PDB file of C-alpha atoms in Angstrom:
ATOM      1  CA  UNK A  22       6.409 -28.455  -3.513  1.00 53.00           C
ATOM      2  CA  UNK A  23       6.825 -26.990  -0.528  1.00 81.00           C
ATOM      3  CA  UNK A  24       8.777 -23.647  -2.700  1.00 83.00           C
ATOM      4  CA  UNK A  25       4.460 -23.773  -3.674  1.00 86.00           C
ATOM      5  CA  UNK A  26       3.418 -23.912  -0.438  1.00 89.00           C
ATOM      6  CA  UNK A  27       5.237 -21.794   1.136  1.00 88.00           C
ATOM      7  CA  UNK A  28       4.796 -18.761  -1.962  1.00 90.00           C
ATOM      8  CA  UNK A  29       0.933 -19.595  -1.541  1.00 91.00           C
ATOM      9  CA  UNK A  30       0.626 -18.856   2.212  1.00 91.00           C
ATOM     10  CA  UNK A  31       2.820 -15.646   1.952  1.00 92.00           C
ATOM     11  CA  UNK A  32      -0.154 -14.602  -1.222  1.00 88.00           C
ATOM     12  CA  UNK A  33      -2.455 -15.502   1.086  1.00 86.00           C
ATOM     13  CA  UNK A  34      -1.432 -13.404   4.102  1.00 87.00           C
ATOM     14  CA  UNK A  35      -0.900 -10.523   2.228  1.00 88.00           C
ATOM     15  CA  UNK A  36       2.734 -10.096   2.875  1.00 90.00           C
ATOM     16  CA  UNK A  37       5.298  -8.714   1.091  1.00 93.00           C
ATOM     17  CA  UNK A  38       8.247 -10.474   0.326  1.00 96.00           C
ATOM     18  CA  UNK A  39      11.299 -11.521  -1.590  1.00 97.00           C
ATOM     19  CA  UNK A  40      12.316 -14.986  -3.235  1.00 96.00           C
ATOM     20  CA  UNK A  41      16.247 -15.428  -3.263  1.00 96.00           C
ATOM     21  CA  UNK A  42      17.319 -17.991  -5.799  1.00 95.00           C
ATOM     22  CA  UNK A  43      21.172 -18.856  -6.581  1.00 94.00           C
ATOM     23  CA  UNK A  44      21.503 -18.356 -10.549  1.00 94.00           C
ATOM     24  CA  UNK A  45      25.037 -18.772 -11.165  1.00 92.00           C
ATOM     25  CA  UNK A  46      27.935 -20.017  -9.060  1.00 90.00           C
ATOM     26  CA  UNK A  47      31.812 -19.958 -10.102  1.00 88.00           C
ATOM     27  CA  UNK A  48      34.724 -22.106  -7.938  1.00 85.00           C
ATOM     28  CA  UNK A  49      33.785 -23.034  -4.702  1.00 84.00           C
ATOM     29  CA  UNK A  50      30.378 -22.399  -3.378  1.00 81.00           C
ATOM     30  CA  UNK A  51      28.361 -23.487   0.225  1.00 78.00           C
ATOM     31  CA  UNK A  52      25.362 -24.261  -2.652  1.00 82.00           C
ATOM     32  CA  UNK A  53      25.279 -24.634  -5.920  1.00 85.00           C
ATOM     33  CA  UNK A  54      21.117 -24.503  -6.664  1.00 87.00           C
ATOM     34  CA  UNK A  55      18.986 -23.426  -3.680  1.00 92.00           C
ATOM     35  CA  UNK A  56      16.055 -20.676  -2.903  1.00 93.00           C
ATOM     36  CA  UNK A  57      14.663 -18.834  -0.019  1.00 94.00           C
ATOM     37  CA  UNK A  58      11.832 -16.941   1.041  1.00 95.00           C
ATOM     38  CA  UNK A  59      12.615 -13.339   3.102  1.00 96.00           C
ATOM     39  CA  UNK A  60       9.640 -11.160   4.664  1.00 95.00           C
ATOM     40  CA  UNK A  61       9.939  -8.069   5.147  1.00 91.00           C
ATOM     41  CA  UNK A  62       9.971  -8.298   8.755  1.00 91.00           C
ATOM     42  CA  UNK A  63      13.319 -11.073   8.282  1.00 92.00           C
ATOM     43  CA  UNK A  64      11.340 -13.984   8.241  1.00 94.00           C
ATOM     44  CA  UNK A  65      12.785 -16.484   6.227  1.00 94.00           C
ATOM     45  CA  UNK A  66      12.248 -19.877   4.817  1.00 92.00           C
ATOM     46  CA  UNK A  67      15.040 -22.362   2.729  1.00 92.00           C
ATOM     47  CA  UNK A  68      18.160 -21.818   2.806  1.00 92.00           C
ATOM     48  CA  UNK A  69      21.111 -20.299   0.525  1.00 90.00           C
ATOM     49  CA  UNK A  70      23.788 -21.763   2.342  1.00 85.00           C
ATOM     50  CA  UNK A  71      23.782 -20.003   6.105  1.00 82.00           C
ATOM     51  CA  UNK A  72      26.741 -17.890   7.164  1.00 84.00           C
ATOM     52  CA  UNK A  73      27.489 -14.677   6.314  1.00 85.00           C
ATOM     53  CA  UNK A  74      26.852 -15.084   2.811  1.00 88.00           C
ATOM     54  CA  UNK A  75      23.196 -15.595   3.624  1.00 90.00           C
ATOM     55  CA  UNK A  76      22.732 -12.796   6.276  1.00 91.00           C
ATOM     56  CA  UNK A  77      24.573 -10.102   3.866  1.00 93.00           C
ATOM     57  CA  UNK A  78      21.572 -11.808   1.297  1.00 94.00           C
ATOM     58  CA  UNK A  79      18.816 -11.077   4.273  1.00 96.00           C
ATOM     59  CA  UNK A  80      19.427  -7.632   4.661  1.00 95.00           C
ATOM     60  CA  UNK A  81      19.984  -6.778   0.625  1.00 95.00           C
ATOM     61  CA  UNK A  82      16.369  -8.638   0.538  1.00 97.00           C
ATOM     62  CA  UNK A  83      14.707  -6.401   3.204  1.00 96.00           C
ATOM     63  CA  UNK A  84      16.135  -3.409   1.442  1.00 95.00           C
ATOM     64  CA  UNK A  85      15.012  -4.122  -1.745  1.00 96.00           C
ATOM     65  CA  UNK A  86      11.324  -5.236  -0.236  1.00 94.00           C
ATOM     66  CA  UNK A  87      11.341  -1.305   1.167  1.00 91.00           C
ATOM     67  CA  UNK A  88      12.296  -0.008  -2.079  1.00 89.00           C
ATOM     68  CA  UNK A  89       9.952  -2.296  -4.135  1.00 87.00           C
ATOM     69  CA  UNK A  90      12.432  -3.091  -6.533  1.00 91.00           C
ATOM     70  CA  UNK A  91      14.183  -6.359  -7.620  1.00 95.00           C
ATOM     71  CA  UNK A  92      17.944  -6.445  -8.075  1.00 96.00           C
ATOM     72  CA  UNK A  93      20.942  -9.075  -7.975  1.00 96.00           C
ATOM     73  CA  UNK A  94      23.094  -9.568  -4.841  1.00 94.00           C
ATOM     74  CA  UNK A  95      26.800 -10.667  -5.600  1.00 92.00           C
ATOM     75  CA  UNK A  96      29.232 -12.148  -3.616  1.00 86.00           C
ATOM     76  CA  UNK A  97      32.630 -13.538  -3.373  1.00 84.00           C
ATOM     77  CA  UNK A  98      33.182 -16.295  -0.605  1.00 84.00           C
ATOM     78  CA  UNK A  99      36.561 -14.512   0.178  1.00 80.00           C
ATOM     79  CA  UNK A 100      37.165 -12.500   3.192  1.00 84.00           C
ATOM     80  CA  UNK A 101      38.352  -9.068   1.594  1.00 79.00           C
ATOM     81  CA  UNK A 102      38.127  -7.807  -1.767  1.00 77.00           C
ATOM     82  CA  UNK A 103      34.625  -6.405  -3.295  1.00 82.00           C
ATOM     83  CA  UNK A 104      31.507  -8.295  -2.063  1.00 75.00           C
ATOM     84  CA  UNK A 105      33.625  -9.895   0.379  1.00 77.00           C
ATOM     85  CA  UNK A 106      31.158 -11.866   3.036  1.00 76.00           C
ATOM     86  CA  UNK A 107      34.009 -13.161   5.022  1.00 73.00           C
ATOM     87  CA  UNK A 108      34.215 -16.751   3.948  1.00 77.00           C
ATOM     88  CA  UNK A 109      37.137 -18.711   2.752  1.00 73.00           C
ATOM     89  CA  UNK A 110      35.491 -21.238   0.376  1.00 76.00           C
ATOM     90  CA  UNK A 111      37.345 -18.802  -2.531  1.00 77.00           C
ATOM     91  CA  UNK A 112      34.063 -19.302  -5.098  1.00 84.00           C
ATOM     92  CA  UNK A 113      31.819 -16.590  -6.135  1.00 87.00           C
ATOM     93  CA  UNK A 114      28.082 -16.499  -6.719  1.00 89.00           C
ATOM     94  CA  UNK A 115      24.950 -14.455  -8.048  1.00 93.00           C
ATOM     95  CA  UNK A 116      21.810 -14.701  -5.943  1.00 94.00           C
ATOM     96  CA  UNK A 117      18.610 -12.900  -8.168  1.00 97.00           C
ATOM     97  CA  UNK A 118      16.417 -11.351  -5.443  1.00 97.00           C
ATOM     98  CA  UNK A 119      12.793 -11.095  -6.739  1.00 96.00           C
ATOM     99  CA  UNK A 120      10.296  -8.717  -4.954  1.00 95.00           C
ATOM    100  CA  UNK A 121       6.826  -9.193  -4.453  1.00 93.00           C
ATOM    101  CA  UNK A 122       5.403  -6.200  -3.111  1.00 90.00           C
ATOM    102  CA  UNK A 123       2.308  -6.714  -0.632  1.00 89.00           C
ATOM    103  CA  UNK A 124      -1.185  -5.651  -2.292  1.00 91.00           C
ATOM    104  CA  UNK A 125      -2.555  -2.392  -1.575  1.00 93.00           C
ATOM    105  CA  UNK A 126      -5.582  -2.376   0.820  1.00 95.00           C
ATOM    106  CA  UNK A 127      -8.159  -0.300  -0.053  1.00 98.00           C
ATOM    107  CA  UNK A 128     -10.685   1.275   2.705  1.00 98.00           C
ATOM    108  CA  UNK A 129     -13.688   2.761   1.824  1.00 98.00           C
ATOM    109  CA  UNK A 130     -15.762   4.127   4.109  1.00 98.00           C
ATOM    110  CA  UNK A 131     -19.321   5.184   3.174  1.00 96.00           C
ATOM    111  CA  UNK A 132     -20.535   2.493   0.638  1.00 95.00           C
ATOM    112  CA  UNK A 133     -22.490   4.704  -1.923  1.00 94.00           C
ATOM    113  CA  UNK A 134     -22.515   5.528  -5.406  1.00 94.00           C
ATOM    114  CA  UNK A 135     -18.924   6.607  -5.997  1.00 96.00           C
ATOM    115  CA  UNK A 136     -17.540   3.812  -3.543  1.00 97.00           C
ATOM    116  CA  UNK A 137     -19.176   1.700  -5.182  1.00 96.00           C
ATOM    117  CA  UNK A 138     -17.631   2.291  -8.142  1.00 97.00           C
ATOM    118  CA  UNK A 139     -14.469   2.446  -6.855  1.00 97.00           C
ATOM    119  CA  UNK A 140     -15.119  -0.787  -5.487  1.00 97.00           C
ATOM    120  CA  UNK A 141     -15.152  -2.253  -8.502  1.00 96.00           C
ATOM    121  CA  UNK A 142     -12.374  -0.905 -10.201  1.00 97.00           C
ATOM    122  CA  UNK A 143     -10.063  -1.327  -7.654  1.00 97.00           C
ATOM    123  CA  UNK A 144     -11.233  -5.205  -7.119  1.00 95.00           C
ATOM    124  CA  UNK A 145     -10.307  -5.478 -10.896  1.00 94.00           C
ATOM    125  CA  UNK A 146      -6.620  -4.060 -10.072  1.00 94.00           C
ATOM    126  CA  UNK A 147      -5.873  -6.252  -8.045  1.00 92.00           C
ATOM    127  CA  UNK A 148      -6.673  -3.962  -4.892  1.00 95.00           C
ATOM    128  CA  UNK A 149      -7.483  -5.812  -1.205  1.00 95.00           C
ATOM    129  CA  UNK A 150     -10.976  -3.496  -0.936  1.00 97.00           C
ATOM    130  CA  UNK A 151     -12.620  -3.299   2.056  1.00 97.00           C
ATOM    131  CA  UNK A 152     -16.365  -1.229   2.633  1.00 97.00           C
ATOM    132  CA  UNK A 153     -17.612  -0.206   5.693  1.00 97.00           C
ATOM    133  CA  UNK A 154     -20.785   1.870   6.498  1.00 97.00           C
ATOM    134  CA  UNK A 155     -23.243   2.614   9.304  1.00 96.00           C
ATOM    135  CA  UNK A 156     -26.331   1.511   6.814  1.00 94.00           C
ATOM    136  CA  UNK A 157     -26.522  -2.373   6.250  1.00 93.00           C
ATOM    137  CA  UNK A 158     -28.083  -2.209   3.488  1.00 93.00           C
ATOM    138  CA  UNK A 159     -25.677  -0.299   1.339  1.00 94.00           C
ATOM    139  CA  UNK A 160     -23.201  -3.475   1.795  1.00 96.00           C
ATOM    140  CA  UNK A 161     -25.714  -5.756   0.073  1.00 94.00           C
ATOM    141  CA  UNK A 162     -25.694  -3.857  -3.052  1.00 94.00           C
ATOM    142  CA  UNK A 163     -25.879  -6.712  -5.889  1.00 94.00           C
ATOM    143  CA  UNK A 164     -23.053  -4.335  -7.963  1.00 91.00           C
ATOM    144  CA  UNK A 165     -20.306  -4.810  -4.872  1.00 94.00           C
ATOM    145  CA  UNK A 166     -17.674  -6.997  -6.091  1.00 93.00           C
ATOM    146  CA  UNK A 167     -17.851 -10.587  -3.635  1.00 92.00           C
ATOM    147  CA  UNK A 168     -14.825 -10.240  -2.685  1.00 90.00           C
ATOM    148  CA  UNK A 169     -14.940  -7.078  -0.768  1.00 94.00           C
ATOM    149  CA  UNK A 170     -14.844  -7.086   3.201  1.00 95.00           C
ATOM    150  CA  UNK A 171     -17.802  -5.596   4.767  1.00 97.00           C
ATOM    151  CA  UNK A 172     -17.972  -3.747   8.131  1.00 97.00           C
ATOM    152  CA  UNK A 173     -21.035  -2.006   9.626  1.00 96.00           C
ATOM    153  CA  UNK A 174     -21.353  -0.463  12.771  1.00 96.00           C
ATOM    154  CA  UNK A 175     -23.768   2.396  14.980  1.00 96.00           C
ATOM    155  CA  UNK A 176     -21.108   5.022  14.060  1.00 96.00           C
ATOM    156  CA  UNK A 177     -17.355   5.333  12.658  1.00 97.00           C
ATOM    157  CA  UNK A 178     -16.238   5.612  15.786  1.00 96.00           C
ATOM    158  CA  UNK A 179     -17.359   2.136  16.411  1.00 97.00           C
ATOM    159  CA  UNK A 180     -16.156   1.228  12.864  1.00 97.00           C
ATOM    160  CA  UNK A 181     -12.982   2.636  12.095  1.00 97.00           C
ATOM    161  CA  UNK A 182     -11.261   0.565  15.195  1.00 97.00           C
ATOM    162  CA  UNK A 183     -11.908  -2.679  13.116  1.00 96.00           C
ATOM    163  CA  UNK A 184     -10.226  -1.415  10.109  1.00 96.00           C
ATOM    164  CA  UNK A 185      -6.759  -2.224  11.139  1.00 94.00           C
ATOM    165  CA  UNK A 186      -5.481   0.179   9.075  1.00 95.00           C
ATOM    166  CA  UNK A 187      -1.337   0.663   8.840  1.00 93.00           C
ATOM    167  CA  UNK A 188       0.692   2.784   7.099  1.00 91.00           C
ATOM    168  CA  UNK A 189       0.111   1.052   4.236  1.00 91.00           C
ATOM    169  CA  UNK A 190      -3.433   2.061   3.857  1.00 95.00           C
ATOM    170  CA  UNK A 191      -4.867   3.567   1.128  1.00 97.00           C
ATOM    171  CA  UNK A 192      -8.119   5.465   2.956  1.00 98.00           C
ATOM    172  CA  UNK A 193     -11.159   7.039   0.903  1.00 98.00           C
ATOM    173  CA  UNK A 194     -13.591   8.718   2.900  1.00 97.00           C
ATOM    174  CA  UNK A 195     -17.465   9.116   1.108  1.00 96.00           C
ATOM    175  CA  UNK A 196     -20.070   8.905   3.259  1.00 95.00           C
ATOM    176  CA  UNK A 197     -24.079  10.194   2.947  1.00 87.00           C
ATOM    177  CA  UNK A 198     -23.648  12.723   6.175  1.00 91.00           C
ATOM    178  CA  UNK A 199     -20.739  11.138   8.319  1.00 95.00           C
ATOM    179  CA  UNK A 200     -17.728  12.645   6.544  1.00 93.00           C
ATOM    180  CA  UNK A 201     -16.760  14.934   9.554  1.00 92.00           C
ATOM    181  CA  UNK A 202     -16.989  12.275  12.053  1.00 94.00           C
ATOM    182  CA  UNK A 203     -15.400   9.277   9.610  1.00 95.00           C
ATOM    183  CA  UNK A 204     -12.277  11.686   9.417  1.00 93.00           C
ATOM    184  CA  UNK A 205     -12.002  12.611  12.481  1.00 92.00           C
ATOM    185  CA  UNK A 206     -11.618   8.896  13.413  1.00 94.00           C
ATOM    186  CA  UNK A 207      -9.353   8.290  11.207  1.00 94.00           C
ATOM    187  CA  UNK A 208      -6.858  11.207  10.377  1.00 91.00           C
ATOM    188  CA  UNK A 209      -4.745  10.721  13.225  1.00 89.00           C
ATOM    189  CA  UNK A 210      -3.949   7.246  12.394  1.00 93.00           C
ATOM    190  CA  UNK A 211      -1.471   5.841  10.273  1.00 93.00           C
ATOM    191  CA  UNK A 212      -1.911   5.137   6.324  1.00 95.00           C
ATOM    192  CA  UNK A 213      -0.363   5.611   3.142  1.00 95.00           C
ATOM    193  CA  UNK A 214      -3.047   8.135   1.463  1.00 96.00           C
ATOM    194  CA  UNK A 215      -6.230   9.772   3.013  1.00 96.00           C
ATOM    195  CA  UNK A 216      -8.719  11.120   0.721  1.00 96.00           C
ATOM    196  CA  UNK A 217     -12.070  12.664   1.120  1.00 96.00           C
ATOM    197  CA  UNK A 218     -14.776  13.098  -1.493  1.00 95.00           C
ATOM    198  CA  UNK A 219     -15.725  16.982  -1.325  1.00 93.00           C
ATOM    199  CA  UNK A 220     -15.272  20.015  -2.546  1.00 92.00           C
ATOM    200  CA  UNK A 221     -13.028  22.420  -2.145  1.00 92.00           C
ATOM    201  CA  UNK A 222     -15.274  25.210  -0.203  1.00 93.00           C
ATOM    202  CA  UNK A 223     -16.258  21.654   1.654  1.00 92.00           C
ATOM    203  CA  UNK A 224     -12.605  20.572   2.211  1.00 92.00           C
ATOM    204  CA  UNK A 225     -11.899  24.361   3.484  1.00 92.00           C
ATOM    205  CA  UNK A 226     -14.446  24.093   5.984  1.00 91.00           C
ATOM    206  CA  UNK A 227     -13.432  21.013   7.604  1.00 91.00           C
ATOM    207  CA  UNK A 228      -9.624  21.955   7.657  1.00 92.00           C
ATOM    208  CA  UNK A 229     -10.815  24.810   9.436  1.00 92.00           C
ATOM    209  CA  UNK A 230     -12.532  22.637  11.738  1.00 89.00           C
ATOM    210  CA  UNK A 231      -9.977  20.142  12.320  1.00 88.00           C
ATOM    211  CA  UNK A 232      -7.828  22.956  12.835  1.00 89.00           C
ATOM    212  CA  UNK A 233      -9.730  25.193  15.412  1.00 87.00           C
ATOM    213  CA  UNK A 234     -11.778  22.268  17.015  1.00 85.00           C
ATOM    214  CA  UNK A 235      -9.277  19.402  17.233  1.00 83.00           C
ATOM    215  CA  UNK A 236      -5.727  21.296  17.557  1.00 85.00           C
ATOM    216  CA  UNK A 237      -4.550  18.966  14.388  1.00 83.00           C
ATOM    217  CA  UNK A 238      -1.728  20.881  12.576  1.00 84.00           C
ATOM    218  CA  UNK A 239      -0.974  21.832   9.344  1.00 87.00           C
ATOM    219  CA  UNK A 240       1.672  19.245   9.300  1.00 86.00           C
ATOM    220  CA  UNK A 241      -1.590  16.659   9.809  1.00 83.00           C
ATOM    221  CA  UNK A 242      -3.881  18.295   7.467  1.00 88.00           C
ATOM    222  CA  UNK A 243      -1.524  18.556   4.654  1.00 88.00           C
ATOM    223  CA  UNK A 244      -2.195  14.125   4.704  1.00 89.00           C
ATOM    224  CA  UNK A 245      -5.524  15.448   3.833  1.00 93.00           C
ATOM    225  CA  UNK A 246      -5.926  14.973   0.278  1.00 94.00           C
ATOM    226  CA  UNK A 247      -9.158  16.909  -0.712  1.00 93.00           C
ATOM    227  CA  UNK A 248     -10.700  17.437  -3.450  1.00 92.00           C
ATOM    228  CA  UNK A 249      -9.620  14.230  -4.054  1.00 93.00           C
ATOM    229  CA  UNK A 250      -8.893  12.393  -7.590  1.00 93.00           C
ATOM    230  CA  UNK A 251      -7.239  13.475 -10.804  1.00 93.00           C
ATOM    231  CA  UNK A 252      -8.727  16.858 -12.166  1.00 91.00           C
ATOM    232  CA  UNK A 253     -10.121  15.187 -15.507  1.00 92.00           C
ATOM    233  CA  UNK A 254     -13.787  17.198 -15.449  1.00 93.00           C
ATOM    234  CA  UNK A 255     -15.254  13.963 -14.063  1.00 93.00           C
ATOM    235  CA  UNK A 256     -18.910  14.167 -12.788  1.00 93.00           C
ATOM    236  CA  UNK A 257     -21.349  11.037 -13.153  1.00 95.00           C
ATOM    237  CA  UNK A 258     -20.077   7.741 -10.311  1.00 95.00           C
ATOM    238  CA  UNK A 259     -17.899   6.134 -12.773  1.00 96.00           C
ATOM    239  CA  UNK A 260     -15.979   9.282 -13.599  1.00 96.00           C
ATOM    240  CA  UNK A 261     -15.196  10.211 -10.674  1.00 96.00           C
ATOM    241  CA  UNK A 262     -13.825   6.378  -9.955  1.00 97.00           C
ATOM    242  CA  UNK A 263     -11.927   6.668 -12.541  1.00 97.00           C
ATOM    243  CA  UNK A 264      -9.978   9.845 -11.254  1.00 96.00           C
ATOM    244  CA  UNK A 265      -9.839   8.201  -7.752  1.00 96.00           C
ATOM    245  CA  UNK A 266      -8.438   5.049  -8.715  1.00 97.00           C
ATOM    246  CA  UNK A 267      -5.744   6.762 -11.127  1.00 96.00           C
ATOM    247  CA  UNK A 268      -4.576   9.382  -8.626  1.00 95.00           C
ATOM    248  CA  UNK A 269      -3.798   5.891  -5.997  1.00 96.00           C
ATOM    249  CA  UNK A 270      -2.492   4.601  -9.181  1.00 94.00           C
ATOM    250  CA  UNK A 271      -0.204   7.096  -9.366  1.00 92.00           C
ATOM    251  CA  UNK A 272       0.736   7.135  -6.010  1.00 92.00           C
ATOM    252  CA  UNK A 273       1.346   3.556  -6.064  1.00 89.00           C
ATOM    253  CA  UNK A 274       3.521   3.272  -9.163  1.00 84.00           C
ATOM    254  CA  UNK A 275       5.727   7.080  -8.957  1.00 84.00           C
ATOM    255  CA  UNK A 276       5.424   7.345  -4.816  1.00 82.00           C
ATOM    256  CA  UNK A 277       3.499  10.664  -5.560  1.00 82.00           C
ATOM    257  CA  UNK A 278       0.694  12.419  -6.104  1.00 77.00           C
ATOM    258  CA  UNK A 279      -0.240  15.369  -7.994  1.00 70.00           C
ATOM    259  CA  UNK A 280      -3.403  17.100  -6.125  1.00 55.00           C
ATOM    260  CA  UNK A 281      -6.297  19.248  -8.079  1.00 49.00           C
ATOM    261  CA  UNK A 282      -5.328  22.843  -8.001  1.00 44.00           C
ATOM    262  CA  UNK A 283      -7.646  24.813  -5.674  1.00 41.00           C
ATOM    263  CA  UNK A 284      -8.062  28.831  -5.881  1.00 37.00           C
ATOM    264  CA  UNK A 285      -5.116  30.618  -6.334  1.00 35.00           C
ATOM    265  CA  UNK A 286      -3.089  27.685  -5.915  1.00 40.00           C
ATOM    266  CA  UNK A 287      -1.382  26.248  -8.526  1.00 39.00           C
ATOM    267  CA  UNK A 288      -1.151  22.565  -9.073  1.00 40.00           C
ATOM    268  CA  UNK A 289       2.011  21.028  -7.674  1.00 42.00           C
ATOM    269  CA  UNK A 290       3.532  17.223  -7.143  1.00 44.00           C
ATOM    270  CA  UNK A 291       3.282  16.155  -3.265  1.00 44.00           C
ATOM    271  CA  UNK A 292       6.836  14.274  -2.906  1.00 43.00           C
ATOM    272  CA  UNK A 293       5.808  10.839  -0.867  1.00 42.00           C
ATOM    273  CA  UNK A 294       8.108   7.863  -0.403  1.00 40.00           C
ATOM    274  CA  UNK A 295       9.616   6.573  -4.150  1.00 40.00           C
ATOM    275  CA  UNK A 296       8.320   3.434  -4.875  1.00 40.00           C
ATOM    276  CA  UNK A 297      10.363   1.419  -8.322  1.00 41.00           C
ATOM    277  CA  UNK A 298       7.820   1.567 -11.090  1.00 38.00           C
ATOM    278  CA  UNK A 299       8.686  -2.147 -11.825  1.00 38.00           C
ATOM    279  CA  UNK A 300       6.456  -2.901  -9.006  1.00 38.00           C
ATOM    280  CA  UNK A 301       3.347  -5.043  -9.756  1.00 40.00           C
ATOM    281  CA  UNK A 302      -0.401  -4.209  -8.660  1.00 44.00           C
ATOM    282  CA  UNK A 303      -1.473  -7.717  -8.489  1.00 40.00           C
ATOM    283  CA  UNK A 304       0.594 -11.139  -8.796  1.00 37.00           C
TER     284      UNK A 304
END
């Protein structure tokens, strides 16, 4: 039971993590059937047998958490040879290390028509979606999923500190007439993607302005995905959802993303951080 527990409050919290379980031991072993929970800051819970055995298993967890991939950790309990830990019990075991990536957090800001659809998408996907807007009112829509976290505020610059946002953070910017001032509260933070609902004269003009008015450099404004989504001719709310939520989609599963082509530019894949496609949205 407390295996349950302990799985439950990790879900709970949001964290990612990785459950080491012994699956097969030959001659002498420190354990024969155990588990243990690893975060990925090194947290653990249980126990595989302590020593060196289970350290060596610690760090092969935390490096598969940042590579979002599960994987088998073998060792020998001898003290040279390959997948030596430095023991002299003589017995040899296989520990399966299963990932279980955190779940992306979503941040819209601007709670309108799009947002609102990609509100609900992403709440079926098993996103974390949170809304925030300087207008009340467009957080009580009746078609928001429950579920979704709500901040309001006077301005973004009064919102955007209450985020938390990490670099982890998936961030979509689609406001009624605050898009300059939502991203320029937010661009110089960390997150995983950035996107802004415009178009590309739009997105022109306020590269330009981040440029000339704020000193940001190209370096910065190349996190600036926009126009944002999949080029798949979408135009009504739901369409353009649909693009959004399969470009972070994309990102999620391949670690890329491959941006609408603007003039004269032709459409390329923006290299990000690899992520294993085994990875799940939601568990």
């Amino acid at each position: 039971m407390r295996l349950f527990n302990q799985l439950a409050s990790l879900e709970e919290q949001n964290q990612a993590f990785a459950l080491l379980q012994i699956i097969e031991c030959r001659g002498s072993t420190l354990r024969h059937s155990a588990w243990m929970t690893v975060t990925e800051q090194g947290e653990t819970a249980g126990t595989i047998g302590g020593g060196m055995l289970e350290r060596l298993a610690i760090d092969a967890a935390r490096e598969a958490i940042a590579q979002g991939a599960s994987r088998l950790f073998e060792a020998r309990l001898t003290r040279q040879g390959e997948n030596a830990v430095g023991s002299d019990c003589g017995g040899a075991m296989t520990i399966h290390i299963a990932v279980y990536p955190r779940r992306p957090a979503l941040f819209l800001l601007g709670a309108g028509h799009v947002n609102r659809e990609v509100a609900r998408l992403a709440a079926g996907l098993g996103f974390i979606v949170t809304l925030a807007d300087t207008w009340p009112a467009n957080l009580q829509h009746p078609e928001l999923p429950a579920a979704c976290r709500r901040i309001d505020g006077a301005d973004y610059a009064a919102i955007v500190p209450q985020l938390g946002l990490d670099e982890h953070s998936y961030v979509i910017i689609a406001t009624n007439h605050e898009d300059r001032e939502a991203l320029e509260q937010v661009i110089h933070l960390p997150f995983r993607y950035l996107g802004l609902l415009a178009s590309t004269r739009k997105a022109h003009h306020f590269r330009n302005l981040l440029r000339k008015e704020h000193g940001f450099s190209e370096e910065d404004l190349a996190r600036l995905h926009a126009p944002l989504g999949l080029k798949i001719g979408a135009e009504t709310p739901m369409e353009i959802a649909v693009s959004i939520i399969a470009e972070l989609i994309q990102l999620y599963r391949t670690g890329q993303v491959t941006p609408a082509a603007r003039p004269q530019e032709p459409a390329s894949a923006t290299k990000l951080t690899p992520v294993d496609q085994s990875v799940t949205l939601s568990r």
